[in-house]
């Protein structure tokens, strides 16, 4: 018995060439669904001349890779830069483009909205965005099931972008916003159990855990050491990969560095990525000379080489929702030091594949790094256990669970879809 292939309309607020974990995950998800024979309409943000040139020039997999599939179609909705971060897009208001029109033409079996809150305008405190829940009007009118996929800790992001004062003003109404938003969708999926609990405590409804967020464990592998970007540099290397933004807590790596260097004098911190804090990080790093390298963005085999080359992957962010780069480091055989935050205890097992440090405590973070670098036997054991600890989140295994859940949602909605014998 072979199930009928689905017509899936997938909306996303982030996609190539906007460099985020969501962009990468969405591309992989769409490609996998197409490989299974599903028909996918990808509704994604446009890139225009309002963004820095380096954004459009990124060598990221994107539409060109998907257009070879006959069951693929796409629509780029008009955007403007996020007022708090000019390199990320926000959809223009629904008066400028119509989700209903797109969905009426495509007539999907199911609608998936990735980062629905971001598309709605939550990241800009509703100053930008689509202006209403994406896809919901058509879904309700036609009784088409609609699923929201949570990638990031939206509440934590709002706090970082808007600051403590404005956030404290919003805090009393946040549960109301979360409740109303989540009730718009038939199902809200979280890839982290702890993140799910956090949002359920904030009155998130119709929500459940699903390990949909995988990585390609064949691609990220210790053997990528053959792509070592610094083959003649044998210093113990700490690696951060991600956007250089406030919510990623990158400045705390600079705070922790001198504490680490006092114990491990030849330690080398490499920061791979870009973002609005570039200038601040480069200025602060300059006083440490060659001890800190601000590499900028990295792609392709070079990035794979960084993950395999690093001695420790460091992640000080408290806003991650089952962080992709943490998993990529582990799959590459690299131990991780991260802060205790929603989802990190599901990825990092202290003493086995890394350590968890107290959030916003550079000294504790530094001590965890030192404990690994000063103990070669511990480091070797952690490196050996890193990859096995993450293999259950291989991309195909996670996507099979995601696909199965989509079928369940469709089959329990009205009208039921027939099956095809084959």
Coordinates of C-alpha atoms in Angstrom, one line a residue, residues 22-399:
X22 CA 16.3 28.2 8.9
X23 CA 17.2 29.0 5.3
X24 CA 19.4 25.9 5.1
X25 CA 16.8 23.7 6.8
X26 CA 14.0 24.8 4.6
X27 CA 16.0 24.1 1.5
X28 CA 16.9 20.6 2.7
X29 CA 13.3 19.9 3.7
X30 CA 11.9 21.0 0.3
X31 CA 14.5 19.0 -1.6
X32 CA 13.8 15.9 0.5
X33 CA 10.1 16.2 -0.1
X34 CA 10.6 16.6 -3.8
X35 CA 12.8 13.5 -3.8
X36 CA 9.9 11.5 -2.4
X37 CA 7.7 12.6 -5.3
X38 CA 5.6 15.2 -3.4
X39 CA 4.5 18.4 -5.2
X40 CA 5.8 21.5 -3.4
X41 CA 5.0 25.1 -3.9
X42 CA 7.7 27.1 -2.1
X43 CA 6.7 30.6 -1.1
X44 CA 9.8 32.5 -0.1
X45 CA 11.3 36.0 0.4
X46 CA 12.6 37.9 -2.6
X47 CA 16.1 39.4 -2.7
X48 CA 16.2 43.0 -3.9
X49 CA 18.5 46.0 -3.9
X50 CA 17.6 47.0 -0.4
X51 CA 19.9 44.4 1.1
X52 CA 23.7 44.4 1.2
X53 CA 25.4 43.1 -2.0
X54 CA 27.1 40.4 0.0
X55 CA 23.7 38.8 0.7
X56 CA 22.8 38.3 -3.0
X57 CA 26.4 37.1 -3.8
X58 CA 26.4 34.2 -1.3
X59 CA 27.2 30.8 -2.8
X60 CA 24.3 28.9 -1.1
X61 CA 22.2 26.1 -2.5
X62 CA 18.8 27.5 -3.5
X63 CA 16.2 27.6 -6.2
X64 CA 18.5 26.4 -9.0
X65 CA 18.9 23.1 -7.2
X66 CA 15.2 22.6 -6.8
X67 CA 14.1 23.6 -10.3
X68 CA 15.3 20.3 -11.7
X69 CA 12.3 18.6 -10.0
X70 CA 9.2 18.6 -12.2
X71 CA 6.9 18.8 -9.2
X72 CA 8.5 22.0 -7.9
X73 CA 7.1 25.5 -8.2
X74 CA 7.8 28.7 -6.3
X75 CA 6.7 32.3 -5.6
X76 CA 8.9 35.1 -4.2
X77 CA 6.9 37.5 -2.1
X78 CA 8.0 41.2 -1.8
X79 CA 10.1 42.1 1.2
X80 CA 11.9 44.9 3.0
X81 CA 14.8 44.6 5.5
X82 CA 14.0 43.9 9.1
X83 CA 14.4 47.2 10.9
X84 CA 16.6 45.7 13.6
X85 CA 18.8 43.7 11.3
X86 CA 19.1 44.9 7.7
X87 CA 20.4 41.6 6.3
X88 CA 17.2 39.7 7.1
X89 CA 13.9 40.1 5.3
X90 CA 10.4 40.9 6.4
X91 CA 7.3 40.3 4.2
X92 CA 5.4 43.3 2.9
X93 CA 1.9 43.6 4.2
X94 CA -0.9 41.4 2.8
X95 CA -2.1 44.4 0.8
X96 CA 0.9 44.0 -1.5
X97 CA 0.6 40.2 -2.1
X98 CA -2.0 37.5 -1.4
X99 CA -1.4 34.2 0.2
X100 CA -5.1 33.4 -0.5
X101 CA -4.5 33.8 -4.3
X102 CA -1.5 31.6 -4.3
X103 CA -3.2 28.9 -2.3
X104 CA -6.4 29.0 -4.4
X105 CA -4.3 28.5 -7.6
X106 CA -2.2 25.6 -6.1
X107 CA -5.0 23.9 -4.0
X108 CA -2.7 22.1 -1.5
X109 CA -3.5 19.1 0.5
X110 CA -1.6 20.7 3.4
X111 CA 0.0 24.1 4.2
X112 CA 3.3 24.3 6.1
X113 CA 4.5 27.7 7.5
X114 CA 8.0 27.8 8.7
X115 CA 8.8 30.7 11.1
X116 CA 5.2 31.8 11.0
X117 CA 5.7 34.3 13.8
X118 CA 8.5 36.0 11.9
X119 CA 6.4 36.2 8.8
X120 CA 3.5 37.7 10.8
X121 CA 5.8 40.5 12.0
X122 CA 6.6 39.4 15.6
X123 CA 10.4 40.1 15.2
X124 CA 9.7 43.7 14.5
X125 CA 7.1 44.1 17.2
X126 CA 4.4 44.1 14.5
X127 CA 5.9 47.2 12.9
X128 CA 6.5 45.1 9.8
X129 CA 5.4 41.7 8.5
X130 CA 2.4 40.3 6.6
X131 CA -0.1 41.7 9.0
X132 CA -2.1 38.5 9.6
X133 CA -1.3 34.8 10.1
X134 CA 0.0 33.4 6.9
X135 CA -2.2 30.8 5.1
X136 CA -4.8 30.8 7.8
X137 CA -7.6 32.5 5.9
X138 CA -7.5 30.0 3.1
X139 CA -7.1 27.0 5.4
X140 CA -10.2 27.9 7.4
X141 CA -12.3 28.6 4.3
X142 CA -11.4 25.4 2.6
X143 CA -10.8 23.2 5.7
X144 CA -7.2 22.6 4.5
X145 CA -4.9 21.5 7.4
X146 CA -2.2 24.0 8.2
X147 CA 1.0 23.4 10.3
X148 CA 3.3 25.9 11.9
X149 CA 7.0 25.0 12.3
X150 CA 8.9 26.7 15.1
X151 CA 12.6 27.2 14.6
X152 CA 13.8 29.9 17.0
X153 CA 13.0 31.1 20.5
X154 CA 10.8 34.0 19.4
X155 CA 10.4 35.4 22.9
X156 CA 14.1 35.5 23.5
X157 CA 14.7 37.1 20.1
X158 CA 12.2 39.9 20.9
X159 CA 14.0 40.6 24.1
X160 CA 17.4 40.9 22.4
X161 CA 16.0 43.1 19.5
X162 CA 13.8 45.4 21.6
X163 CA 15.8 45.6 24.8
X164 CA 14.9 44.9 28.4
X165 CA 12.7 48.0 28.9
X166 CA 10.4 47.5 26.0
X167 CA 10.4 43.7 26.6
X168 CA 9.3 44.2 30.3
X169 CA 6.5 46.4 29.0
X170 CA 5.4 43.5 26.7
X171 CA 6.0 40.7 29.1
X172 CA 2.4 40.6 30.6
X173 CA 0.8 40.2 27.2
X174 CA 3.2 37.7 25.7
X175 CA 1.2 34.7 26.8
X176 CA -1.9 36.2 25.2
X177 CA 0.0 36.8 22.0
X178 CA 1.5 33.2 22.0
X179 CA -2.0 31.7 22.7
X180 CA -3.7 33.7 20.0
X181 CA -1.0 33.0 17.4
X182 CA -0.7 29.3 18.1
X183 CA -4.5 28.8 18.0
X184 CA -4.5 30.1 14.4
X185 CA -2.8 26.8 13.3
X186 CA -4.0 23.2 13.5
X187 CA -0.6 22.1 14.8
X188 CA 2.6 23.8 16.0
X189 CA 5.7 21.7 15.8
X190 CA 8.8 22.1 18.0
X191 CA 12.1 20.3 17.5
X192 CA 13.1 20.7 21.1
X193 CA 11.3 19.1 24.0
X194 CA 12.4 21.9 26.4
X195 CA 11.4 24.6 24.0
X196 CA 8.0 23.1 23.7
X197 CA 7.6 23.1 27.5
X198 CA 8.7 26.7 27.7
X199 CA 6.1 27.8 25.1
X200 CA 3.3 25.6 26.5
X201 CA 3.9 27.5 29.8
X202 CA 3.4 30.6 27.7
X203 CA 0.0 29.3 26.7
X204 CA 1.1 27.9 23.3
X205 CA -1.8 25.6 22.1
X206 CA -2.0 22.7 19.6
X207 CA 1.7 22.1 20.0
X208 CA 3.8 19.0 20.1
X209 CA 7.4 17.8 19.9
X210 CA 8.7 16.3 16.6
X211 CA 12.4 15.8 15.9
X212 CA 12.2 17.3 12.4
X213 CA 15.4 19.3 12.6
X214 CA 18.1 17.0 11.2
X215 CA 21.5 17.4 9.6
X216 CA 23.3 15.5 6.8
X217 CA 25.5 13.1 8.8
X218 CA 27.2 11.9 5.6
X219 CA 28.2 15.5 4.7
X220 CA 29.3 16.5 8.2
X221 CA 32.0 14.0 9.1
X222 CA 35.4 13.8 10.8
X223 CA 36.9 12.9 7.5
X224 CA 36.4 16.5 6.4
X225 CA 39.7 17.2 8.1
X226 CA 41.1 16.9 4.6
X227 CA 39.5 20.3 4.0
X228 CA 41.3 21.9 6.9
X229 CA 41.3 25.7 6.3
X230 CA 44.5 26.2 8.4
X231 CA 46.6 23.1 7.8
X232 CA 49.8 24.6 9.1
X233 CA 48.3 26.0 12.3
X234 CA 48.4 23.4 15.1
X235 CA 47.1 25.6 17.9
X236 CA 44.1 24.3 19.9
X237 CA 41.2 25.9 18.0
X238 CA 37.8 27.0 19.4
X239 CA 35.2 27.5 16.6
X240 CA 32.0 29.5 16.5
X241 CA 29.8 29.4 13.4
X242 CA 26.7 31.6 13.2
X243 CA 25.3 35.0 12.7
X244 CA 27.3 37.7 14.6
X245 CA 24.3 39.2 16.4
X246 CA 23.2 40.1 19.9
X247 CA 21.0 37.1 20.4
X248 CA 23.9 34.8 19.6
X249 CA 25.8 36.2 22.5
X250 CA 29.0 36.4 20.4
X251 CA 30.6 39.1 22.6
X252 CA 30.7 36.7 25.5
X253 CA 33.2 34.6 23.6
X254 CA 35.5 37.6 23.6
X255 CA 34.9 38.0 27.3
X256 CA 35.8 34.4 27.9
X257 CA 38.9 34.3 25.7
X258 CA 41.5 36.0 28.0
X259 CA 40.4 33.6 30.8
X260 CA 41.0 30.7 28.6
X261 CA 44.3 32.1 27.2
X262 CA 45.6 32.6 30.7
X263 CA 45.6 28.8 31.1
X264 CA 46.1 27.8 27.5
X265 CA 48.4 30.5 26.1
X266 CA 48.3 29.3 22.4
X267 CA 44.6 28.9 22.2
X268 CA 43.0 30.2 18.9
X269 CA 39.4 31.4 18.7
X270 CA 37.9 31.5 15.2
X271 CA 34.6 33.2 14.6
X272 CA 32.9 32.2 11.3
X273 CA 29.9 34.3 10.2
X274 CA 28.7 37.9 9.7
X275 CA 26.1 40.2 11.2
X276 CA 25.4 43.6 12.7
X277 CA 28.0 43.2 15.5
X278 CA 30.9 42.7 13.0
X279 CA 32.5 46.0 13.8
X280 CA 32.2 45.6 17.5
X281 CA 33.6 42.1 17.5
X282 CA 36.5 43.0 15.2
X283 CA 37.4 46.0 17.4
X284 CA 37.4 43.9 20.6
X285 CA 39.2 41.0 19.0
X286 CA 42.0 43.3 17.7
X287 CA 43.7 43.6 21.1
X288 CA 44.3 39.8 21.2
X289 CA 46.2 39.8 17.9
X290 CA 46.4 36.4 16.2
X291 CA 44.7 34.8 19.2
X292 CA 41.3 35.6 17.7
X293 CA 40.5 35.3 14.0
X294 CA 37.3 36.9 12.6
X295 CA 37.0 34.7 9.5
X296 CA 33.8 36.1 8.0
X297 CA 31.4 33.8 6.2
X298 CA 32.4 30.3 5.1
X299 CA 30.7 27.9 2.6
X300 CA 31.2 24.6 1.0
X301 CA 34.1 22.3 1.8
X302 CA 35.8 25.1 3.6
X303 CA 33.0 25.2 6.2
X304 CA 33.0 21.4 6.4
X305 CA 36.7 21.6 7.1
X306 CA 36.3 24.1 9.9
X307 CA 33.9 21.8 11.8
X308 CA 36.3 18.9 11.5
X309 CA 39.4 21.0 12.3
X310 CA 38.1 22.6 15.5
X311 CA 39.1 21.2 18.8
X312 CA 36.0 22.5 20.5
X313 CA 32.8 24.1 19.1
X314 CA 31.7 27.0 21.3
X315 CA 28.1 28.2 21.4
X316 CA 27.2 30.9 24.0
X317 CA 23.7 31.5 22.6
X318 CA 20.6 31.2 24.9
X319 CA 18.1 31.5 22.1
X320 CA 18.7 28.3 20.1
X321 CA 16.0 25.8 19.3
X322 CA 17.9 22.6 18.7
X323 CA 20.8 24.4 17.1
X324 CA 21.9 23.1 13.7
X325 CA 25.6 24.2 13.9
X326 CA 25.9 22.4 17.3
X327 CA 24.7 19.2 15.6
X328 CA 27.0 19.7 12.6
X329 CA 30.0 20.1 15.0
X330 CA 29.1 16.9 16.8
X331 CA 28.6 15.0 13.6
X332 CA 32.1 16.2 12.6
X333 CA 33.5 14.6 15.8
X334 CA 34.0 17.9 17.6
X335 CA 33.1 18.3 21.3
X336 CA 30.8 21.2 22.2
X337 CA 30.8 23.7 25.0
X338 CA 27.4 25.5 25.0
X339 CA 25.4 27.3 27.6
X340 CA 22.4 25.7 29.3
X341 CA 19.4 26.8 27.4
X342 CA 16.2 25.3 25.9
X343 CA 17.3 22.3 23.7
X344 CA 21.1 22.2 24.6
X345 CA 20.6 19.5 27.2
X346 CA 19.1 17.4 24.4
X347 CA 22.3 17.8 22.3
X348 CA 25.2 18.1 24.8
X349 CA 25.7 15.5 27.5
X350 CA 28.1 16.8 30.1
X351 CA 31.3 14.8 30.3
X352 CA 30.4 12.7 27.3
X353 CA 30.3 14.9 24.1
X354 CA 31.0 18.3 25.8
X355 CA 30.0 20.5 28.6
X356 CA 27.1 22.9 29.4
X357 CA 28.0 26.2 31.1
X358 CA 26.0 28.7 33.0
X359 CA 24.3 31.2 30.7
X360 CA 25.8 34.7 30.5
X361 CA 28.7 33.6 32.7
X362 CA 32.0 34.0 30.7
X363 CA 34.1 32.7 33.5
X364 CA 32.1 29.4 33.9
X365 CA 32.1 29.1 30.1
X366 CA 35.9 29.5 30.0
X367 CA 36.4 26.9 32.8
X368 CA 34.5 24.3 30.8
X369 CA 36.7 25.0 27.7
X370 CA 39.8 24.8 29.8
X371 CA 38.7 21.5 31.4
X372 CA 38.7 19.9 27.9
X373 CA 41.8 21.5 26.5
X374 CA 43.9 20.6 29.6
X375 CA 42.9 17.0 29.6
X376 CA 43.9 15.3 26.3
X377 CA 42.3 11.9 27.4
X378 CA 39.0 13.6 28.1
X379 CA 39.1 15.5 24.8
X380 CA 39.8 12.3 22.9
X381 CA 37.0 10.5 24.6
X382 CA 34.5 13.3 23.9
X383 CA 35.6 13.5 20.3
X384 CA 35.0 9.8 19.9
X385 CA 31.5 10.0 21.4
X386 CA 30.5 13.2 19.6
X387 CA 29.4 11.7 16.3
X388 CA 27.5 8.7 17.8
X389 CA 25.6 11.1 20.1
X390 CA 23.9 12.8 17.1
X391 CA 23.4 10.1 14.5
X392 CA 19.8 9.7 15.5
X393 CA 19.2 13.2 14.0
X394 CA 20.4 12.3 10.6
X395 CA 18.4 14.3 8.0
X396 CA 16.6 11.3 6.4
X397 CA 15.4 9.9 9.7
X398 CA 14.1 13.2 10.8
X399 CA 12.3 13.9 7.5

